[in-house]
């Protein structure tokens, strides 16, 4: 088994592409552009107040804790088993609405390409089902094959980004920019769009902690991970700030939407310069990028039930890999089923756009909760004796503590922002209740699973003690 997993290790460039696929989400650029030029300084603020603390925490915690499980293992070993389980539980369960949101987004791209009705929930669900089966099949084949979609998607994403930048440059040189940057306000308004934007930016910069899950599956381990963190940080700032500015050159913010802003900008932008077929090509490449990122995150997510299976929180089947592919089969199948269920339920009684906003809000609040545990674990570990030879930020322990608190505060604000009511929502209180109840239900199920596993372990310990005393 060890030889099989070792043969599927990610090389340096595989790790870079994989990290970019999970750490940079181009669809979030449309959310920022819909707010206007005021979103540009917010991207930089989010980099310093969330990404950098997250990158530092990832580097130090990965070096300190060498076992399987990433963020789950960090919280477990630093804060205790209950904190570790809840951290891992929320991190994993938050991926379900995130995956479902990507399915809705991808189905919208395919529907636009096919000329179908973008408001058709039935068509959206059908396409989502086919896409999910492909993703599950690729992941069951193991990292040896599963790494290629993220690799190809990352390349496709950079091609789309370059095309978008070139398009924006052409329009700017011709004096046809849709936004007057010189006379625009760079102070964000206190409204739902800005609140959702900040939560989204934190979400957009998240993901690099997933390298902790793959530590034992990456050649070069910590040395490679440190280099990858730097590359993703620089790349994310370039793409988010540059992409948002390019969008605002191509289209005014009034014409941009959170759900279809990206494909709309590409299609209309290239049509403006007489290259409509380029718009179709760029949308296809963008869909491939989303597909790659989806595949990468799906593979990362499956490592959490696997680690929980190793700790006996889940049935033993979840702690096993396939002998040939090294894939955690039970975890992948469970994850796929939950993802599809949430995607279908989210569209019950809602429009496709409404379902997408709900899924984004659910993802932000549930994925932010594990970072509360992670930064708390980081702060506690900063007070411990340093690991010999491990990376530490300039200033050592004091800097680590400061970064932990900055990351913690940014996370709390992101959670509060995700609860802000949408002025355009006909039933804002219903949406608020849906988000809060979904988080409480997830917490309840997590506590139940923890209690059940704890009782099972106690019973096993009692039986073992009885057998030992009877001998």
CSV table of C-alpha atoms in Angstrom, one decimal:
chain,number,residue,atom,x,y,z
A,1,UNK,CA,0.0,0.0,0.0
A,2,UNK,CA,2.8,2.4,0.9
A,3,UNK,CA,4.5,1.8,-2.4
A,4,UNK,CA,1.3,2.4,-4.3
A,5,UNK,CA,0.6,5.8,-2.6
A,6,UNK,CA,4.3,6.8,-3.0
A,7,UNK,CA,4.1,6.2,-6.7
A,8,UNK,CA,1.1,8.6,-6.9
A,9,UNK,CA,2.9,11.5,-5.1
A,10,UNK,CA,2.5,15.0,-6.5
A,11,UNK,CA,5.7,16.5,-8.0
A,12,UNK,CA,6.5,20.2,-7.5
A,13,UNK,CA,4.5,21.5,-10.5
A,14,UNK,CA,1.7,19.1,-9.7
A,15,UNK,CA,1.5,20.5,-6.2
A,16,UNK,CA,1.6,24.1,-7.6
A,17,UNK,CA,-1.2,23.4,-10.1
A,18,UNK,CA,-3.2,21.6,-7.4
A,19,UNK,CA,-2.8,24.4,-4.9
A,20,UNK,CA,-3.7,27.1,-7.5
A,21,UNK,CA,-6.8,25.0,-8.4
A,22,UNK,CA,-8.0,24.9,-4.8
A,23,UNK,CA,-6.6,28.3,-3.7
A,24,UNK,CA,-7.7,30.6,-6.5
A,25,UNK,CA,-11.4,30.8,-7.7
A,26,UNK,CA,-11.9,33.0,-10.8
A,27,UNK,CA,-15.7,33.0,-10.4
A,28,UNK,CA,-15.2,35.2,-7.3
A,29,UNK,CA,-13.9,38.0,-9.5
A,30,UNK,CA,-17.5,38.6,-10.8
A,31,UNK,CA,-18.7,39.1,-7.2
A,32,UNK,CA,-16.0,41.7,-6.7
A,33,UNK,CA,-16.6,43.5,-10.0
A,34,UNK,CA,-20.3,43.7,-9.3
A,35,UNK,CA,-19.4,46.0,-6.3
A,36,UNK,CA,-17.3,48.2,-8.6
A,37,UNK,CA,-13.8,49.8,-8.2
A,38,UNK,CA,-14.2,49.8,-4.4
A,39,UNK,CA,-13.5,46.1,-4.4
A,40,UNK,CA,-9.9,46.6,-5.6
A,41,UNK,CA,-8.4,47.8,-2.3
A,42,UNK,CA,-10.5,45.2,-0.4
A,43,UNK,CA,-8.7,42.4,-2.3
A,44,UNK,CA,-5.4,43.7,-1.0
A,45,UNK,CA,-6.8,44.1,2.5
A,46,UNK,CA,-8.1,40.6,2.5
A,47,UNK,CA,-4.6,39.3,1.4
A,48,UNK,CA,-2.9,40.9,4.4
A,49,UNK,CA,-5.6,40.2,7.0
A,50,UNK,CA,-6.5,36.7,6.0
A,51,UNK,CA,-4.3,35.0,3.3
A,52,UNK,CA,-1.0,35.8,4.9
A,53,UNK,CA,-2.1,34.7,8.4
A,54,UNK,CA,-3.5,31.6,6.8
A,55,UNK,CA,-0.4,30.9,4.9
A,56,UNK,CA,1.8,31.3,8.0
A,57,UNK,CA,-0.5,29.1,10.1
A,58,UNK,CA,-0.5,26.4,7.4
A,59,UNK,CA,3.3,26.4,7.2
A,60,UNK,CA,3.9,26.3,10.9
A,61,UNK,CA,1.2,23.8,11.7
A,62,UNK,CA,2.1,21.5,8.9
A,63,UNK,CA,5.7,21.4,10.1
A,64,UNK,CA,4.6,20.7,13.7
A,65,UNK,CA,2.0,18.0,13.1
A,66,UNK,CA,3.1,15.3,10.6
A,67,UNK,CA,0.1,13.0,10.6
A,68,UNK,CA,-2.9,12.6,8.3
A,69,UNK,CA,-5.8,15.0,8.5
A,70,UNK,CA,-4.5,18.6,8.0
A,71,UNK,CA,-6.7,21.2,9.7
A,72,UNK,CA,-8.6,18.4,11.6
A,73,UNK,CA,-5.4,17.0,13.1
A,74,UNK,CA,-4.1,20.4,14.0
A,75,UNK,CA,-7.2,21.3,16.0
A,76,UNK,CA,-7.4,17.9,17.5
A,77,UNK,CA,-3.8,17.8,18.7
A,78,UNK,CA,-3.7,21.4,19.9
A,79,UNK,CA,-7.2,21.9,21.3
A,80,UNK,CA,-8.5,18.4,22.0
A,81,UNK,CA,-10.5,15.7,20.3
A,82,UNK,CA,-13.9,17.4,20.4
A,83,UNK,CA,-12.5,20.7,18.9
A,84,UNK,CA,-10.6,18.6,16.3
A,85,UNK,CA,-13.7,16.7,15.4
A,86,UNK,CA,-15.9,19.8,15.1
A,87,UNK,CA,-13.3,21.6,13.1
A,88,UNK,CA,-12.9,18.7,10.7
A,89,UNK,CA,-16.7,18.2,10.6
A,90,UNK,CA,-17.5,21.8,9.7
A,91,UNK,CA,-14.7,21.9,7.2
A,92,UNK,CA,-15.8,18.8,5.4
A,93,UNK,CA,-19.6,19.5,5.6
A,94,UNK,CA,-19.0,23.1,4.3
A,95,UNK,CA,-17.6,21.6,1.1
A,96,UNK,CA,-21.0,20.1,0.3
A,97,UNK,CA,-22.8,23.4,-0.4
A,98,UNK,CA,-19.6,24.7,-2.0
A,99,UNK,CA,-19.5,21.7,-4.4
A,100,UNK,CA,-23.3,22.1,-5.0
A,101,UNK,CA,-22.7,25.8,-5.8
A,102,UNK,CA,-20.0,24.9,-8.3
A,103,UNK,CA,-22.3,22.4,-9.9
A,104,UNK,CA,-25.0,25.1,-10.3
A,105,UNK,CA,-22.3,27.5,-11.7
A,106,UNK,CA,-20.9,25.0,-14.2
A,107,UNK,CA,-24.4,24.0,-15.3
A,108,UNK,CA,-25.1,27.7,-16.0
A,109,UNK,CA,-22.0,27.8,-18.2
A,110,UNK,CA,-23.0,24.7,-20.2
A,111,UNK,CA,-26.6,26.0,-20.6
A,112,UNK,CA,-25.3,29.3,-21.9
A,113,UNK,CA,-23.0,27.5,-24.3
A,114,UNK,CA,-25.9,25.3,-25.5
A,115,UNK,CA,-28.3,28.2,-25.8
A,116,UNK,CA,-30.7,26.7,-23.2
A,117,UNK,CA,-33.0,28.4,-20.7
A,118,UNK,CA,-30.7,29.7,-17.8
A,119,UNK,CA,-33.7,29.7,-15.4
A,120,UNK,CA,-34.5,26.0,-15.9
A,121,UNK,CA,-33.9,24.3,-12.6
A,122,UNK,CA,-34.6,20.8,-14.2
A,123,UNK,CA,-31.9,21.4,-16.9
A,124,UNK,CA,-29.5,22.7,-14.2
A,125,UNK,CA,-30.0,19.6,-12.1
A,126,UNK,CA,-29.6,17.2,-15.0
A,127,UNK,CA,-26.3,18.8,-16.1
A,128,UNK,CA,-25.1,18.9,-12.5
A,129,UNK,CA,-25.8,15.2,-12.1
A,130,UNK,CA,-23.7,14.3,-15.2
A,131,UNK,CA,-20.8,16.5,-14.1
A,132,UNK,CA,-20.8,15.0,-10.6
A,133,UNK,CA,-20.6,11.5,-11.9
A,134,UNK,CA,-17.5,12.4,-14.0
A,135,UNK,CA,-15.8,14.0,-10.9
A,136,UNK,CA,-16.6,11.0,-8.7
A,137,UNK,CA,-15.2,8.6,-11.4
A,138,UNK,CA,-12.0,10.6,-11.8
A,139,UNK,CA,-11.4,10.7,-8.0
A,140,UNK,CA,-12.0,7.0,-7.7
A,141,UNK,CA,-9.2,6.5,-10.2
A,142,UNK,CA,-6.8,8.0,-7.6
A,143,UNK,CA,-4.3,10.9,-7.7
A,144,UNK,CA,-2.3,9.4,-10.5
A,145,UNK,CA,-5.2,10.4,-12.8
A,146,UNK,CA,-7.1,12.8,-10.6
A,147,UNK,CA,-4.3,15.3,-10.7
A,148,UNK,CA,-4.6,15.9,-14.5
A,149,UNK,CA,-7.9,17.8,-14.5
A,150,UNK,CA,-6.6,20.3,-11.9
A,151,UNK,CA,-3.4,20.7,-13.9
A,152,UNK,CA,-5.2,21.2,-17.2
A,153,UNK,CA,-7.8,23.5,-15.5
A,154,UNK,CA,-5.0,25.7,-14.0
A,155,UNK,CA,-3.4,26.1,-17.4
A,156,UNK,CA,-6.8,26.9,-18.9
A,157,UNK,CA,-7.4,29.4,-16.2
A,158,UNK,CA,-4.2,31.4,-16.9
A,159,UNK,CA,-5.0,31.4,-20.6
A,160,UNK,CA,-8.5,32.9,-19.8
A,161,UNK,CA,-6.9,35.4,-17.5
A,162,UNK,CA,-4.4,36.5,-20.1
A,163,UNK,CA,-7.2,36.7,-22.7
A,164,UNK,CA,-9.2,38.9,-20.3
A,165,UNK,CA,-6.3,41.2,-19.6
A,166,UNK,CA,-5.5,41.6,-23.3
A,167,UNK,CA,-9.1,42.3,-24.1
A,168,UNK,CA,-9.2,45.0,-21.3
A,169,UNK,CA,-6.0,46.6,-22.6
A,170,UNK,CA,-7.4,46.8,-26.1
A,171,UNK,CA,-10.6,48.5,-24.9
A,172,UNK,CA,-8.6,50.8,-22.6
A,173,UNK,CA,-6.2,51.9,-25.3
A,174,UNK,CA,-9.2,52.6,-27.6
A,175,UNK,CA,-10.7,54.7,-24.8
A,176,UNK,CA,-13.7,52.4,-24.5
A,177,UNK,CA,-13.4,51.5,-20.8
A,178,UNK,CA,-16.8,50.9,-19.2
A,179,UNK,CA,-15.6,52.3,-15.9
A,180,UNK,CA,-14.1,55.7,-15.1
A,181,UNK,CA,-11.5,54.6,-12.6
A,182,UNK,CA,-10.1,58.1,-12.1
A,183,UNK,CA,-13.4,59.5,-10.8
A,184,UNK,CA,-14.7,56.4,-9.1
A,185,UNK,CA,-15.2,55.9,-5.4
A,186,UNK,CA,-12.9,53.4,-3.8
A,187,UNK,CA,-14.8,53.4,-0.5
A,188,UNK,CA,-17.2,50.4,-0.3
A,189,UNK,CA,-20.8,51.0,0.6
A,190,UNK,CA,-22.3,49.4,3.7
A,191,UNK,CA,-24.8,47.1,2.0
A,192,UNK,CA,-25.4,43.5,1.2
A,193,UNK,CA,-23.1,43.4,-1.8
A,194,UNK,CA,-20.2,44.6,0.2
A,195,UNK,CA,-20.9,42.3,3.1
A,196,UNK,CA,-21.2,39.3,0.8
A,197,UNK,CA,-18.0,40.5,-1.0
A,198,UNK,CA,-15.9,40.5,2.2
A,199,UNK,CA,-17.1,37.0,3.1
A,200,UNK,CA,-16.5,35.9,-0.4
A,201,UNK,CA,-13.0,37.4,-0.5
A,202,UNK,CA,-12.1,35.5,2.7
A,203,UNK,CA,-13.5,32.4,1.0
A,204,UNK,CA,-11.6,33.2,-2.2
A,205,UNK,CA,-8.3,33.4,-0.4
A,206,UNK,CA,-8.9,30.2,1.6
A,207,UNK,CA,-7.9,26.7,0.5
A,208,UNK,CA,-4.1,26.7,0.8
A,209,UNK,CA,-4.5,25.0,4.2
A,210,UNK,CA,-5.5,21.9,2.1
A,211,UNK,CA,-1.8,21.4,1.5
A,212,UNK,CA,-1.7,20.0,5.0
A,213,UNK,CA,-4.0,17.1,3.9
A,214,UNK,CA,-1.6,16.2,1.1
A,215,UNK,CA,1.7,16.7,3.0
A,216,UNK,CA,2.4,12.9,2.9
A,217,UNK,CA,1.4,12.8,-0.8
A,218,UNK,CA,3.8,15.6,-2.0
A,219,UNK,CA,7.4,15.1,-3.0
A,220,UNK,CA,9.7,17.3,-0.9
A,221,UNK,CA,7.0,17.7,1.7
A,222,UNK,CA,7.6,21.0,3.7
A,223,UNK,CA,10.2,22.4,1.3
A,224,UNK,CA,7.8,22.1,-1.5
A,225,UNK,CA,4.8,23.4,0.5
A,226,UNK,CA,6.6,26.6,1.5
A,227,UNK,CA,7.5,27.4,-2.1
A,228,UNK,CA,3.9,26.6,-3.2
A,229,UNK,CA,2.4,28.9,-0.6
A,230,UNK,CA,4.5,31.9,-1.9
A,231,UNK,CA,3.5,31.2,-5.5
A,232,UNK,CA,-0.2,30.9,-4.7
A,233,UNK,CA,-0.1,34.2,-2.7
A,234,UNK,CA,1.4,36.2,-5.5
A,235,UNK,CA,-0.7,34.5,-8.2
A,236,UNK,CA,-4.0,35.1,-6.3
A,237,UNK,CA,-3.4,38.8,-5.8
A,238,UNK,CA,-2.5,39.2,-9.5
A,239,UNK,CA,-5.6,37.3,-10.7
A,240,UNK,CA,-8.1,38.9,-8.2
A,241,UNK,CA,-7.0,42.5,-8.6
A,242,UNK,CA,-6.1,42.3,-12.2
A,243,UNK,CA,-9.1,40.3,-13.2
A,244,UNK,CA,-11.5,42.6,-11.3
A,245,UNK,CA,-10.1,45.7,-12.9
A,246,UNK,CA,-10.2,44.0,-16.4
A,247,UNK,CA,-13.9,43.1,-15.8
A,248,UNK,CA,-14.7,46.7,-15.0
A,249,UNK,CA,-13.0,47.9,-18.2
A,250,UNK,CA,-15.1,45.4,-20.3
A,251,UNK,CA,-18.4,46.0,-18.6
A,252,UNK,CA,-19.9,48.5,-16.1
A,253,UNK,CA,-20.7,47.1,-12.7
A,254,UNK,CA,-24.4,47.5,-13.4
A,255,UNK,CA,-24.1,44.9,-16.1
A,256,UNK,CA,-22.3,42.4,-13.9
A,257,UNK,CA,-23.9,39.7,-11.8
A,258,UNK,CA,-22.6,37.3,-9.2
A,259,UNK,CA,-23.8,34.2,-11.1
A,260,UNK,CA,-23.1,35.0,-14.8
A,261,UNK,CA,-20.8,38.0,-14.6
A,262,UNK,CA,-17.7,36.1,-15.7
A,263,UNK,CA,-19.1,34.5,-18.9
A,264,UNK,CA,-21.1,37.7,-19.7
A,265,UNK,CA,-17.9,39.8,-19.5
A,266,UNK,CA,-16.0,37.3,-21.8
A,267,UNK,CA,-18.8,37.0,-24.3
A,268,UNK,CA,-19.8,40.7,-24.6
A,269,UNK,CA,-16.2,41.9,-24.3
A,270,UNK,CA,-14.9,39.9,-27.3
A,271,UNK,CA,-18.0,40.8,-29.2
A,272,UNK,CA,-17.1,44.5,-28.7
A,273,UNK,CA,-13.9,44.0,-30.6
A,274,UNK,CA,-15.3,41.8,-33.3
A,275,UNK,CA,-14.0,38.5,-31.9
A,276,UNK,CA,-17.2,36.8,-30.7
A,277,UNK,CA,-15.8,33.3,-31.3
A,278,UNK,CA,-13.0,34.1,-28.8
A,279,UNK,CA,-15.7,34.7,-26.2
A,280,UNK,CA,-17.0,31.1,-26.8
A,281,UNK,CA,-13.5,29.7,-26.6
A,282,UNK,CA,-12.7,31.6,-23.4
A,283,UNK,CA,-16.0,30.5,-21.7
A,284,UNK,CA,-15.1,26.9,-22.6
A,285,UNK,CA,-11.6,27.3,-21.0
A,286,UNK,CA,-13.2,28.9,-18.0
A,287,UNK,CA,-15.5,26.0,-17.6
A,288,UNK,CA,-12.5,23.7,-17.8
A,289,UNK,CA,-10.8,25.8,-15.0
A,290,UNK,CA,-13.9,25.4,-12.8
A,291,UNK,CA,-13.9,21.7,-13.6
A,292,UNK,CA,-10.3,21.4,-12.5
A,293,UNK,CA,-10.8,23.3,-9.3
A,294,UNK,CA,-13.8,21.3,-8.5
A,295,UNK,CA,-11.9,18.0,-8.9
A,296,UNK,CA,-9.0,19.2,-6.7
A,297,UNK,CA,-11.3,20.3,-3.9
A,298,UNK,CA,-13.3,17.1,-4.1
A,299,UNK,CA,-10.1,15.1,-3.7
A,300,UNK,CA,-9.0,17.2,-0.7
A,301,UNK,CA,-12.4,16.9,0.9
A,302,UNK,CA,-12.4,13.1,0.7
A,303,UNK,CA,-9.2,13.1,2.9
A,304,UNK,CA,-11.2,14.3,5.9
A,305,UNK,CA,-13.6,11.3,6.3
A,306,UNK,CA,-10.6,9.2,5.6
A,307,UNK,CA,-8.8,10.7,8.6
A,308,UNK,CA,-11.9,10.5,10.7
A,309,UNK,CA,-12.1,6.8,9.8
A,310,UNK,CA,-8.5,6.4,11.0
A,311,UNK,CA,-9.6,7.9,14.4
A,312,UNK,CA,-12.6,5.6,14.5
A,313,UNK,CA,-15.2,8.5,14.4
A,314,UNK,CA,-16.6,6.8,11.2
A,315,UNK,CA,-16.9,3.1,10.3
A,316,UNK,CA,-13.6,1.4,9.5
A,317,UNK,CA,-14.3,1.5,5.7
A,318,UNK,CA,-13.6,5.2,5.7
A,319,UNK,CA,-10.1,4.7,6.9
A,320,UNK,CA,-9.1,2.4,4.0
A,321,UNK,CA,-7.6,3.2,0.6
A,322,UNK,CA,-8.2,1.3,-2.6
A,323,UNK,CA,-5.2,-1.1,-2.9
A,324,UNK,CA,-4.5,-0.1,-6.5
A,325,UNK,CA,-5.4,3.5,-6.8
A,326,UNK,CA,-4.9,4.7,-3.2
A,327,UNK,CA,-8.3,6.5,-3.3
A,328,UNK,CA,-10.4,6.6,-0.1
A,329,UNK,CA,-13.4,5.0,-1.9
A,330,UNK,CA,-16.0,5.1,0.9
A,331,UNK,CA,-15.3,8.8,1.6
A,332,UNK,CA,-15.6,9.7,-2.1
A,333,UNK,CA,-18.9,7.9,-2.5
A,334,UNK,CA,-20.4,9.5,0.6
A,335,UNK,CA,-19.2,13.0,-0.4
A,336,UNK,CA,-20.7,12.6,-3.9
A,337,UNK,CA,-24.1,11.6,-2.5
A,338,UNK,CA,-24.3,14.4,0.0
A,339,UNK,CA,-23.2,17.0,-2.6
A,340,UNK,CA,-26.0,16.0,-5.0
A,341,UNK,CA,-28.6,15.9,-2.2
A,342,UNK,CA,-27.7,19.5,-1.1
A,343,UNK,CA,-27.6,20.7,-4.7
A,344,UNK,CA,-31.2,19.4,-5.4
A,345,UNK,CA,-32.6,20.6,-2.1
A,346,UNK,CA,-31.1,24.1,-2.6
A,347,UNK,CA,-33.2,24.6,-5.7
A,348,UNK,CA,-36.5,23.5,-4.1
A,349,UNK,CA,-38.8,26.5,-4.4
A,350,UNK,CA,-36.1,28.9,-5.5
A,351,UNK,CA,-34.7,30.3,-8.7
A,352,UNK,CA,-31.3,29.1,-10.0
A,353,UNK,CA,-29.8,32.5,-9.0
A,354,UNK,CA,-31.4,32.4,-5.6
A,355,UNK,CA,-30.2,28.9,-5.0
A,356,UNK,CA,-26.7,30.0,-6.0
A,357,UNK,CA,-26.6,32.9,-3.5
A,358,UNK,CA,-28.0,30.6,-0.8
A,359,UNK,CA,-25.3,28.0,-1.5
A,360,UNK,CA,-22.5,30.7,-1.4
A,361,UNK,CA,-23.7,32.1,1.9
A,362,UNK,CA,-24.0,28.6,3.4
A,363,UNK,CA,-20.5,27.8,2.2
A,364,UNK,CA,-19.0,31.0,3.6
A,365,UNK,CA,-20.4,30.7,7.1
A,366,UNK,CA,-19.7,26.9,7.5
A,367,UNK,CA,-16.2,27.0,5.9
A,368,UNK,CA,-15.3,30.0,8.1
A,369,UNK,CA,-16.0,28.2,11.4
A,370,UNK,CA,-13.1,25.7,11.0
A,371,UNK,CA,-10.7,28.7,10.7
A,372,UNK,CA,-11.8,29.8,14.2
A,373,UNK,CA,-10.4,26.5,15.4
A,374,UNK,CA,-7.4,26.7,13.2
A,375,UNK,CA,-6.3,30.1,14.3
A,376,UNK,CA,-7.0,29.2,17.9
A,377,UNK,CA,-4.7,26.1,17.4
A,378,UNK,CA,-2.1,28.4,15.8
A,379,UNK,CA,-2.2,30.8,18.7
A,380,UNK,CA,-1.8,28.0,21.2
A,381,UNK,CA,1.1,26.4,19.3
A,382,UNK,CA,2.8,29.8,19.0
A,383,UNK,CA,3.2,29.6,22.8
A,384,UNK,CA,4.8,26.2,22.6
A,385,UNK,CA,8.5,25.4,22.1
A,386,UNK,CA,9.4,25.8,18.4
A,387,UNK,CA,10.0,22.8,16.2
A,388,UNK,CA,13.8,22.5,15.4
A,389,UNK,CA,14.5,23.4,11.8
A,390,UNK,CA,10.9,24.3,11.0
A,391,UNK,CA,9.9,27.5,9.3
A,392,UNK,CA,8.9,30.5,11.4
A,393,UNK,CA,7.9,34.0,10.4
A,394,UNK,CA,10.2,37.0,11.1
A,395,UNK,CA,9.8,37.9,14.8
A,396,UNK,CA,9.1,34.4,15.8
A,397,UNK,CA,6.4,33.7,18.5
A,398,UNK,CA,5.2,37.3,18.7
A,399,UNK,CA,4.5,37.5,15.0
A,400,UNK,CA,2.8,34.1,15.0
A,401,UNK,CA,0.5,35.3,17.8
A,402,UNK,CA,-0.3,38.6,16.0
A,403,UNK,CA,-1.1,36.7,12.8
A,404,UNK,CA,-3.3,34.2,14.6
A,405,UNK,CA,-5.4,37.1,16.1
A,406,UNK,CA,-5.6,39.0,12.8
A,407,UNK,CA,-6.8,35.8,11.0
A,408,UNK,CA,-9.3,35.2,13.8
A,409,UNK,CA,-10.8,38.7,13.6
A,410,UNK,CA,-11.0,38.5,9.8
A,411,UNK,CA,-12.8,35.2,10.1
A,412,UNK,CA,-15.4,36.5,12.6
A,413,UNK,CA,-16.1,39.5,10.4
A,414,UNK,CA,-16.6,37.2,7.4
A,415,UNK,CA,-19.1,35.1,9.3
A,416,UNK,CA,-21.1,38.2,10.3
A,417,UNK,CA,-21.0,39.4,6.7
A,418,UNK,CA,-22.4,36.2,5.4
A,419,UNK,CA,-25.5,36.7,7.6
A,420,UNK,CA,-26.3,40.2,6.2
A,421,UNK,CA,-29.7,40.3,4.5
A,422,UNK,CA,-30.0,40.8,0.7
A,423,UNK,CA,-32.0,43.9,-0.1
A,424,UNK,CA,-33.2,42.2,-3.3
A,425,UNK,CA,-34.3,39.1,-1.5
A,426,UNK,CA,-38.2,39.0,-1.3
A,427,UNK,CA,-37.9,36.9,2.0
A,428,UNK,CA,-34.6,38.0,3.6
A,429,UNK,CA,-35.7,36.6,7.0
A,430,UNK,CA,-36.4,33.2,5.5
A,431,UNK,CA,-32.9,33.2,3.9
A,432,UNK,CA,-31.3,34.2,7.2
A,433,UNK,CA,-33.1,31.4,9.0
A,434,UNK,CA,-32.1,28.9,6.3
A,435,UNK,CA,-28.4,29.8,6.8
A,436,UNK,CA,-28.5,29.8,10.6
A,437,UNK,CA,-30.6,26.6,10.8
A,438,UNK,CA,-28.3,24.8,8.4
A,439,UNK,CA,-25.3,25.7,10.5
A,440,UNK,CA,-27.1,24.6,13.7
A,441,UNK,CA,-28.2,21.3,12.1
A,442,UNK,CA,-24.7,20.7,11.0
A,443,UNK,CA,-23.4,21.4,14.5
A,444,UNK,CA,-26.1,19.0,16.0
A,445,UNK,CA,-25.2,16.2,13.6
A,446,UNK,CA,-21.5,16.7,14.3
A,447,UNK,CA,-22.0,16.5,18.1
A,448,UNK,CA,-24.2,13.4,17.7
A,449,UNK,CA,-21.5,11.6,15.6
A,450,UNK,CA,-18.8,12.6,18.1
A,451,UNK,CA,-21.0,11.4,21.1
A,452,UNK,CA,-21.8,8.1,19.3
A,453,UNK,CA,-18.2,7.4,18.4
A,454,UNK,CA,-17.1,8.3,22.0
A,455,UNK,CA,-19.7,5.9,23.5
A,456,UNK,CA,-18.5,3.2,21.1
A,457,UNK,CA,-14.9,3.7,22.1
A,458,UNK,CA,-15.8,3.6,25.8
A,459,UNK,CA,-17.7,0.4,25.3
A,460,UNK,CA,-14.8,-1.2,23.5
A,461,UNK,CA,-12.4,-0.1,26.3
A,462,UNK,CA,-14.7,-1.7,28.9
A,463,UNK,CA,-14.9,-4.9,27.0
A,464,UNK,CA,-11.1,-5.1,26.6
A,465,UNK,CA,-10.7,-4.4,30.3
A,466,UNK,CA,-13.1,-7.2,31.2
A,467,UNK,CA,-11.3,-9.7,28.9
A,468,UNK,CA,-8.0,-8.7,30.4
A,469,UNK,CA,-9.2,-9.2,34.0
A,470,UNK,CA,-10.8,-12.5,33.2
A,471,UNK,CA,-7.5,-14.0,31.9
